[in-house]
């Protein structure tokens, strides 16, 4: 695949929704680790802050951040809950981008999510920036 001047690549995973249906599988999702069976629980089944991206049937971009690790406010989402949520929003395709302390969403410079780290916002080297 050749990328042009206006093309960018976003890394993420696992895939959450394909063809409008939850498509999350343990093996393909990369969270089945024979050497560390607790990884699937700690990363995929346990609720965490999550960042997801998808496209609905009308071609609209869906950007979703779920705050987590704030008892009484938001516990976050497991990967299965994230997939079902994106499906419920009408996503035809969706993937998990990042999670944990890296999850943050801002609009016009104002933070919309609550940082999950006790020290506040975490310095992160990746960002998905959209402008019109």
JSON list of N, CA, C and O in Angstrom, two decimals, residues 12-24 51-64 82-97 128:
[
{"chain": "A", "resi": 12, "resn": "UNK", "atom": "N", "xyz": [-3.50, 0.79, 16.34]},
{"chain": "A", "resi": 12, "resn": "UNK", "atom": "CA", "xyz": [-4.44, 0.45, 17.39]},
{"chain": "A", "resi": 12, "resn": "UNK", "atom": "C", "xyz": [-4.82, -1.01, 17.32]},
{"chain": "A", "resi": 12, "resn": "UNK", "atom": "O", "xyz": [-4.33, -1.74, 16.47]},
{"chain": "A", "resi": 13, "resn": "UNK", "atom": "N", "xyz": [-5.66, -1.40, 18.19]},
{"chain": "A", "resi": 13, "resn": "UNK", "atom": "CA", "xyz": [-6.15, -2.76, 18.19]},
{"chain": "A", "resi": 13, "resn": "UNK", "atom": "C", "xyz": [-6.57, -3.13, 19.58]},
{"chain": "A", "resi": 13, "resn": "UNK", "atom": "O", "xyz": [-6.24, -2.45, 20.55]},
{"chain": "A", "resi": 14, "resn": "UNK", "atom": "N", "xyz": [-7.37, -4.11, 19.66]},
{"chain": "A", "resi": 14, "resn": "UNK", "atom": "CA", "xyz": [-7.86, -4.98, 18.61]},
{"chain": "A", "resi": 14, "resn": "UNK", "atom": "C", "xyz": [-9.07, -4.38, 17.91]},
{"chain": "A", "resi": 14, "resn": "UNK", "atom": "O", "xyz": [-9.66, -3.40, 18.35]},
{"chain": "A", "resi": 15, "resn": "UNK", "atom": "N", "xyz": [-9.45, -5.04, 16.79]},
{"chain": "A", "resi": 15, "resn": "UNK", "atom": "CA", "xyz": [-10.66, -4.67, 16.09]},
{"chain": "A", "resi": 15, "resn": "UNK", "atom": "C", "xyz": [-11.84, -5.01, 16.99]},
{"chain": "A", "resi": 15, "resn": "UNK", "atom": "O", "xyz": [-11.89, -6.09, 17.59]},
{"chain": "A", "resi": 16, "resn": "UNK", "atom": "N", "xyz": [-12.78, -4.10, 17.09]},
{"chain": "A", "resi": 16, "resn": "UNK", "atom": "CA", "xyz": [-13.95, -4.29, 17.96]},
{"chain": "A", "resi": 16, "resn": "UNK", "atom": "C", "xyz": [-15.19, -4.67, 17.17]},
{"chain": "A", "resi": 16, "resn": "UNK", "atom": "O", "xyz": [-15.97, -5.52, 17.60]},
{"chain": "A", "resi": 17, "resn": "UNK", "atom": "N", "xyz": [-15.42, -3.99, 16.03]},
{"chain": "A", "resi": 17, "resn": "UNK", "atom": "CA", "xyz": [-16.62, -4.20, 15.23]},
{"chain": "A", "resi": 17, "resn": "UNK", "atom": "C", "xyz": [-16.21, -4.34, 13.77]},
{"chain": "A", "resi": 17, "resn": "UNK", "atom": "O", "xyz": [-15.37, -3.59, 13.28]},
{"chain": "A", "resi": 18, "resn": "UNK", "atom": "N", "xyz": [-16.82, -5.31, 13.09]},
{"chain": "A", "resi": 18, "resn": "UNK", "atom": "CA", "xyz": [-16.62, -5.50, 11.65]},
{"chain": "A", "resi": 18, "resn": "UNK", "atom": "C", "xyz": [-17.99, -5.76, 11.04]},
{"chain": "A", "resi": 18, "resn": "UNK", "atom": "O", "xyz": [-18.77, -6.56, 11.55]},
{"chain": "A", "resi": 19, "resn": "UNK", "atom": "N", "xyz": [-18.29, -5.06, 9.96]},
{"chain": "A", "resi": 19, "resn": "UNK", "atom": "CA", "xyz": [-19.57, -5.21, 9.26]},
{"chain": "A", "resi": 19, "resn": "UNK", "atom": "C", "xyz": [-20.76, -5.04, 10.21]},
{"chain": "A", "resi": 19, "resn": "UNK", "atom": "O", "xyz": [-21.76, -5.75, 10.11]},
{"chain": "A", "resi": 20, "resn": "UNK", "atom": "N", "xyz": [-20.63, -4.11, 11.16]},
{"chain": "A", "resi": 20, "resn": "UNK", "atom": "CA", "xyz": [-21.72, -3.78, 12.06]},
{"chain": "A", "resi": 20, "resn": "UNK", "atom": "C", "xyz": [-21.94, -4.72, 13.22]},
{"chain": "A", "resi": 20, "resn": "UNK", "atom": "O", "xyz": [-22.88, -4.56, 13.98]},
{"chain": "A", "resi": 21, "resn": "UNK", "atom": "N", "xyz": [-21.07, -5.71, 13.38]},
{"chain": "A", "resi": 21, "resn": "UNK", "atom": "CA", "xyz": [-21.21, -6.71, 14.44]},
{"chain": "A", "resi": 21, "resn": "UNK", "atom": "C", "xyz": [-19.94, -6.76, 15.28]},
{"chain": "A", "resi": 21, "resn": "UNK", "atom": "O", "xyz": [-18.84, -6.54, 14.78]},
{"chain": "A", "resi": 22, "resn": "UNK", "atom": "N", "xyz": [-20.09, -7.07, 16.57]},
{"chain": "A", "resi": 22, "resn": "UNK", "atom": "CA", "xyz": [-18.93, -7.26, 17.44]},
{"chain": "A", "resi": 22, "resn": "UNK", "atom": "C", "xyz": [-18.03, -8.31, 16.80]},
{"chain": "A", "resi": 22, "resn": "UNK", "atom": "O", "xyz": [-18.49, -9.39, 16.41]},
{"chain": "A", "resi": 23, "resn": "UNK", "atom": "N", "xyz": [-16.75, -7.99, 16.66]},
{"chain": "A", "resi": 23, "resn": "UNK", "atom": "CA", "xyz": [-15.80, -8.87, 15.99]},
{"chain": "A", "resi": 23, "resn": "UNK", "atom": "C", "xyz": [-14.62, -9.22, 16.90]},
{"chain": "A", "resi": 23, "resn": "UNK", "atom": "O", "xyz": [-13.60, -9.69, 16.43]},
{"chain": "A", "resi": 24, "resn": "UNK", "atom": "N", "xyz": [-14.75, -8.96, 18.17]},
{"chain": "A", "resi": 24, "resn": "UNK", "atom": "CA", "xyz": [-13.66, -9.15, 19.11]},
{"chain": "A", "resi": 24, "resn": "UNK", "atom": "C", "xyz": [-13.49, -10.63, 19.44]},
{"chain": "A", "resi": 24, "resn": "UNK", "atom": "O", "xyz": [-14.42, -11.29, 19.88]},
{"chain": "A", "resi": 51, "resn": "UNK", "atom": "N", "xyz": [-10.07, 4.29, 24.56]},
{"chain": "A", "resi": 51, "resn": "UNK", "atom": "CA", "xyz": [-10.25, 5.19, 23.43]},
{"chain": "A", "resi": 51, "resn": "UNK", "atom": "C", "xyz": [-10.53, 4.34, 22.21]},
{"chain": "A", "resi": 51, "resn": "UNK", "atom": "O", "xyz": [-9.81, 3.40, 21.93]},
{"chain": "A", "resi": 52, "resn": "UNK", "atom": "N", "xyz": [-11.62, 4.68, 21.50]},
{"chain": "A", "resi": 52, "resn": "UNK", "atom": "CA", "xyz": [-12.05, 3.89, 20.36]},
{"chain": "A", "resi": 52, "resn": "UNK", "atom": "C", "xyz": [-12.36, 4.79, 19.18]},
{"chain": "A", "resi": 52, "resn": "UNK", "atom": "O", "xyz": [-12.72, 5.95, 19.36]},
{"chain": "A", "resi": 53, "resn": "UNK", "atom": "N", "xyz": [-12.23, 4.23, 17.99]},
{"chain": "A", "resi": 53, "resn": "UNK", "atom": "CA", "xyz": [-12.58, 4.95, 16.77]},
{"chain": "A", "resi": 53, "resn": "UNK", "atom": "C", "xyz": [-13.40, 4.01, 15.89]},
{"chain": "A", "resi": 53, "resn": "UNK", "atom": "O", "xyz": [-13.17, 2.80, 15.89]},
{"chain": "A", "resi": 54, "resn": "UNK", "atom": "N", "xyz": [-14.35, 4.58, 15.18]},
{"chain": "A", "resi": 54, "resn": "UNK", "atom": "CA", "xyz": [-15.17, 3.78, 14.28]},
{"chain": "A", "resi": 54, "resn": "UNK", "atom": "C", "xyz": [-15.80, 4.64, 13.21]},
{"chain": "A", "resi": 54, "resn": "UNK", "atom": "O", "xyz": [-15.66, 5.86, 13.21]},
{"chain": "A", "resi": 55, "resn": "UNK", "atom": "N", "xyz": [-16.48, 3.97, 12.30]},
{"chain": "A", "resi": 55, "resn": "UNK", "atom": "CA", "xyz": [-17.22, 4.64, 11.24]},
{"chain": "A", "resi": 55, "resn": "UNK", "atom": "C", "xyz": [-18.61, 4.02, 11.21]},
{"chain": "A", "resi": 55, "resn": "UNK", "atom": "O", "xyz": [-18.74, 2.79, 11.24]},
{"chain": "A", "resi": 56, "resn": "UNK", "atom": "N", "xyz": [-19.64, 4.87, 11.15]},
{"chain": "A", "resi": 56, "resn": "UNK", "atom": "CA", "xyz": [-21.01, 4.33, 11.12]},
{"chain": "A", "resi": 56, "resn": "UNK", "atom": "C", "xyz": [-21.46, 4.10, 9.68]},
{"chain": "A", "resi": 56, "resn": "UNK", "atom": "O", "xyz": [-20.70, 4.35, 8.73]},
{"chain": "A", "resi": 57, "resn": "UNK", "atom": "N", "xyz": [-22.69, 3.64, 9.52]},
{"chain": "A", "resi": 57, "resn": "UNK", "atom": "CA", "xyz": [-23.22, 3.29, 8.21]},
{"chain": "A", "resi": 57, "resn": "UNK", "atom": "C", "xyz": [-23.37, 4.48, 7.27]},
{"chain": "A", "resi": 57, "resn": "UNK", "atom": "O", "xyz": [-23.47, 4.30, 6.06]},
{"chain": "A", "resi": 58, "resn": "UNK", "atom": "N", "xyz": [-23.37, 5.69, 7.81]},
{"chain": "A", "resi": 58, "resn": "UNK", "atom": "CA", "xyz": [-23.45, 6.90, 6.98]},
{"chain": "A", "resi": 58, "resn": "UNK", "atom": "C", "xyz": [-22.08, 7.49, 6.68]},
{"chain": "A", "resi": 58, "resn": "UNK", "atom": "O", "xyz": [-21.98, 8.56, 6.09]},
{"chain": "A", "resi": 59, "resn": "UNK", "atom": "N", "xyz": [-21.03, 6.79, 7.14]},
{"chain": "A", "resi": 59, "resn": "UNK", "atom": "CA", "xyz": [-19.66, 7.26, 6.90]},
{"chain": "A", "resi": 59, "resn": "UNK", "atom": "C", "xyz": [-19.16, 8.27, 7.90]},
{"chain": "A", "resi": 59, "resn": "UNK", "atom": "O", "xyz": [-18.11, 8.87, 7.70]},
{"chain": "A", "resi": 60, "resn": "UNK", "atom": "N", "xyz": [-19.89, 8.47, 8.99]},
{"chain": "A", "resi": 60, "resn": "UNK", "atom": "CA", "xyz": [-19.46, 9.44, 10.01]},
{"chain": "A", "resi": 60, "resn": "UNK", "atom": "C", "xyz": [-18.42, 8.81, 10.91]},
{"chain": "A", "resi": 60, "resn": "UNK", "atom": "O", "xyz": [-18.52, 7.64, 11.29]},
{"chain": "A", "resi": 61, "resn": "UNK", "atom": "N", "xyz": [-17.44, 9.61, 11.28]},
{"chain": "A", "resi": 61, "resn": "UNK", "atom": "CA", "xyz": [-16.38, 9.18, 12.19]},
{"chain": "A", "resi": 61, "resn": "UNK", "atom": "C", "xyz": [-16.90, 9.20, 13.62]},
{"chain": "A", "resi": 61, "resn": "UNK", "atom": "O", "xyz": [-17.50, 10.18, 14.06]},
{"chain": "A", "resi": 62, "resn": "UNK", "atom": "N", "xyz": [-16.68, 8.12, 14.35]},
{"chain": "A", "resi": 62, "resn": "UNK", "atom": "CA", "xyz": [-17.06, 8.03, 15.76]},
{"chain": "A", "resi": 62, "resn": "UNK", "atom": "C", "xyz": [-15.78, 8.00, 16.59]},
{"chain": "A", "resi": 62, "resn": "UNK", "atom": "O", "xyz": [-14.97, 7.09, 16.46]},
{"chain": "A", "resi": 63, "resn": "UNK", "atom": "N", "xyz": [-15.57, 8.99, 17.41]},
{"chain": "A", "resi": 63, "resn": "UNK", "atom": "CA", "xyz": [-14.44, 9.05, 18.33]},
{"chain": "A", "resi": 63, "resn": "UNK", "atom": "C", "xyz": [-15.00, 8.96, 19.74]},
{"chain": "A", "resi": 63, "resn": "UNK", "atom": "O", "xyz": [-15.81, 9.80, 20.13]},
{"chain": "A", "resi": 64, "resn": "UNK", "atom": "N", "xyz": [-14.59, 7.94, 20.48]},
{"chain": "A", "resi": 64, "resn": "UNK", "atom": "CA", "xyz": [-15.16, 7.69, 21.80]},
{"chain": "A", "resi": 64, "resn": "UNK", "atom": "C", "xyz": [-14.04, 7.49, 22.81]},
{"chain": "A", "resi": 64, "resn": "UNK", "atom": "O", "xyz": [-13.12, 6.70, 22.59]},
{"chain": "A", "resi": 82, "resn": "UNK", "atom": "N", "xyz": [-16.67, -2.30, 25.34]},
{"chain": "A", "resi": 82, "resn": "UNK", "atom": "CA", "xyz": [-16.32, -1.27, 24.35]},
{"chain": "A", "resi": 82, "resn": "UNK", "atom": "C", "xyz": [-16.85, -1.67, 22.97]},
{"chain": "A", "resi": 82, "resn": "UNK", "atom": "O", "xyz": [-17.41, -0.84, 22.25]},
{"chain": "A", "resi": 83, "resn": "UNK", "atom": "N", "xyz": [-16.68, -2.93, 22.61]},
{"chain": "A", "resi": 83, "resn": "UNK", "atom": "CA", "xyz": [-17.17, -3.41, 21.31]},
{"chain": "A", "resi": 83, "resn": "UNK", "atom": "C", "xyz": [-18.69, -3.30, 21.22]},
{"chain": "A", "resi": 83, "resn": "UNK", "atom": "O", "xyz": [-19.23, -2.83, 20.22]},
{"chain": "A", "resi": 84, "resn": "UNK", "atom": "N", "xyz": [-19.38, -3.72, 22.27]},
{"chain": "A", "resi": 84, "resn": "UNK", "atom": "CA", "xyz": [-20.84, -3.65, 22.27]},
{"chain": "A", "resi": 84, "resn": "UNK", "atom": "C", "xyz": [-21.32, -2.18, 22.23]},
{"chain": "A", "resi": 84, "resn": "UNK", "atom": "O", "xyz": [-22.33, -1.86, 21.61]},
{"chain": "A", "resi": 85, "resn": "UNK", "atom": "N", "xyz": [-20.58, -1.31, 22.90]},
{"chain": "A", "resi": 85, "resn": "UNK", "atom": "CA", "xyz": [-20.95, 0.11, 22.90]},
{"chain": "A", "resi": 85, "resn": "UNK", "atom": "C", "xyz": [-20.80, 0.69, 21.50]},
{"chain": "A", "resi": 85, "resn": "UNK", "atom": "O", "xyz": [-21.70, 1.39, 21.01]},
{"chain": "A", "resi": 86, "resn": "UNK", "atom": "N", "xyz": [-19.70, 0.40, 20.83]},
{"chain": "A", "resi": 86, "resn": "UNK", "atom": "CA", "xyz": [-19.50, 0.91, 19.47]},
{"chain": "A", "resi": 86, "resn": "UNK", "atom": "C", "xyz": [-20.55, 0.34, 18.52]},
{"chain": "A", "resi": 86, "resn": "UNK", "atom": "O", "xyz": [-21.06, 1.06, 17.66]},
{"chain": "A", "resi": 87, "resn": "UNK", "atom": "N", "xyz": [-20.90, -0.93, 18.69]},
{"chain": "A", "resi": 87, "resn": "UNK", "atom": "CA", "xyz": [-21.96, -1.54, 17.89]},
{"chain": "A", "resi": 87, "resn": "UNK", "atom": "C", "xyz": [-23.28, -0.80, 18.13]},
{"chain": "A", "resi": 87, "resn": "UNK", "atom": "O", "xyz": [-24.02, -0.50, 17.19]},
{"chain": "A", "resi": 88, "resn": "UNK", "atom": "N", "xyz": [-23.58, -0.48, 19.39]},
{"chain": "A", "resi": 88, "resn": "UNK", "atom": "CA", "xyz": [-24.81, 0.22, 19.75]},
{"chain": "A", "resi": 88, "resn": "UNK", "atom": "C", "xyz": [-24.86, 1.63, 19.15]},
{"chain": "A", "resi": 88, "resn": "UNK", "atom": "O", "xyz": [-25.94, 2.15, 18.86]},
{"chain": "A", "resi": 89, "resn": "UNK", "atom": "N", "xyz": [-23.70, 2.24, 18.95]},
{"chain": "A", "resi": 89, "resn": "UNK", "atom": "CA", "xyz": [-23.64, 3.56, 18.32]},
{"chain": "A", "resi": 89, "resn": "UNK", "atom": "C", "xyz": [-23.84, 3.49, 16.82]},
{"chain": "A", "resi": 89, "resn": "UNK", "atom": "O", "xyz": [-23.90, 4.52, 16.15]},
{"chain": "A", "resi": 90, "resn": "UNK", "atom": "N", "xyz": [-23.90, 2.27, 16.28]},
{"chain": "A", "resi": 90, "resn": "UNK", "atom": "CA", "xyz": [-24.10, 2.10, 14.85]},
{"chain": "A", "resi": 90, "resn": "UNK", "atom": "C", "xyz": [-22.83, 1.94, 14.05]},
{"chain": "A", "resi": 90, "resn": "UNK", "atom": "O", "xyz": [-22.84, 2.06, 12.82]},
{"chain": "A", "resi": 91, "resn": "UNK", "atom": "N", "xyz": [-21.72, 1.67, 14.73]},
{"chain": "A", "resi": 91, "resn": "UNK", "atom": "CA", "xyz": [-20.46, 1.50, 14.01]},
{"chain": "A", "resi": 91, "resn": "UNK", "atom": "C", "xyz": [-20.54, 0.31, 13.06]},
{"chain": "A", "resi": 91, "resn": "UNK", "atom": "O", "xyz": [-21.01, -0.76, 13.43]},
{"chain": "A", "resi": 92, "resn": "UNK", "atom": "N", "xyz": [-20.09, 0.51, 11.84]},
{"chain": "A", "resi": 92, "resn": "UNK", "atom": "CA", "xyz": [-19.95, -0.59, 10.87]},
{"chain": "A", "resi": 92, "resn": "UNK", "atom": "C", "xyz": [-18.58, -1.22, 11.05]},
{"chain": "A", "resi": 92, "resn": "UNK", "atom": "O", "xyz": [-18.38, -2.39, 10.78]},
{"chain": "A", "resi": 93, "resn": "UNK", "atom": "N", "xyz": [-17.62, -0.42, 11.49]},
{"chain": "A", "resi": 93, "resn": "UNK", "atom": "CA", "xyz": [-16.27, -0.89, 11.80]},
{"chain": "A", "resi": 93, "resn": "UNK", "atom": "C", "xyz": [-15.73, -0.05, 12.94]},
{"chain": "A", "resi": 93, "resn": "UNK", "atom": "O", "xyz": [-16.02, 1.15, 13.01]},
{"chain": "A", "resi": 94, "resn": "UNK", "atom": "N", "xyz": [-14.99, -0.69, 13.85]},
{"chain": "A", "resi": 94, "resn": "UNK", "atom": "CA", "xyz": [-14.43, 0.06, 14.98]},
{"chain": "A", "resi": 94, "resn": "UNK", "atom": "C", "xyz": [-13.22, -0.68, 15.53]},
{"chain": "A", "resi": 94, "resn": "UNK", "atom": "O", "xyz": [-13.13, -1.90, 15.42]},
{"chain": "A", "resi": 95, "resn": "UNK", "atom": "N", "xyz": [-12.32, 0.09, 16.12]},
{"chain": "A", "resi": 95, "resn": "UNK", "atom": "CA", "xyz": [-11.16, -0.51, 16.77]},
{"chain": "A", "resi": 95, "resn": "UNK", "atom": "C", "xyz": [-10.82, 0.25, 18.04]},
{"chain": "A", "resi": 95, "resn": "UNK", "atom": "O", "xyz": [-11.19, 1.41, 18.22]},
{"chain": "A", "resi": 96, "resn": "UNK", "atom": "N", "xyz": [-10.13, -0.45, 18.91]},
{"chain": "A", "resi": 96, "resn": "UNK", "atom": "CA", "xyz": [-9.61, 0.12, 20.14]},
{"chain": "A", "resi": 96, "resn": "UNK", "atom": "C", "xyz": [-8.32, 0.85, 19.78]},
{"chain": "A", "resi": 96, "resn": "UNK", "atom": "O", "xyz": [-7.49, 0.31, 19.04]},
{"chain": "A", "resi": 97, "resn": "UNK", "atom": "N", "xyz": [-8.14, 2.05, 20.27]},
{"chain": "A", "resi": 97, "resn": "UNK", "atom": "CA", "xyz": [-6.91, 2.79, 19.99]},
{"chain": "A", "resi": 97, "resn": "UNK", "atom": "C", "xyz": [-5.92, 2.69, 21.14]},
{"chain": "A", "resi": 97, "resn": "UNK", "atom": "O", "xyz": [-4.77, 2.36, 20.95]},
{"chain": "A", "resi": 128, "resn": "UNK", "atom": "N", "xyz": [-4.31, 11.70, 18.08]},
{"chain": "A", "resi": 128, "resn": "UNK", "atom": "CA", "xyz": [-5.10, 11.79, 16.87]},
{"chain": "A", "resi": 128, "resn": "UNK", "atom": "C", "xyz": [-5.73, 13.16, 16.89]},
{"chain": "A", "resi": 128, "resn": "UNK", "atom": "O", "xyz": [-6.56, 13.47, 17.74]}
]
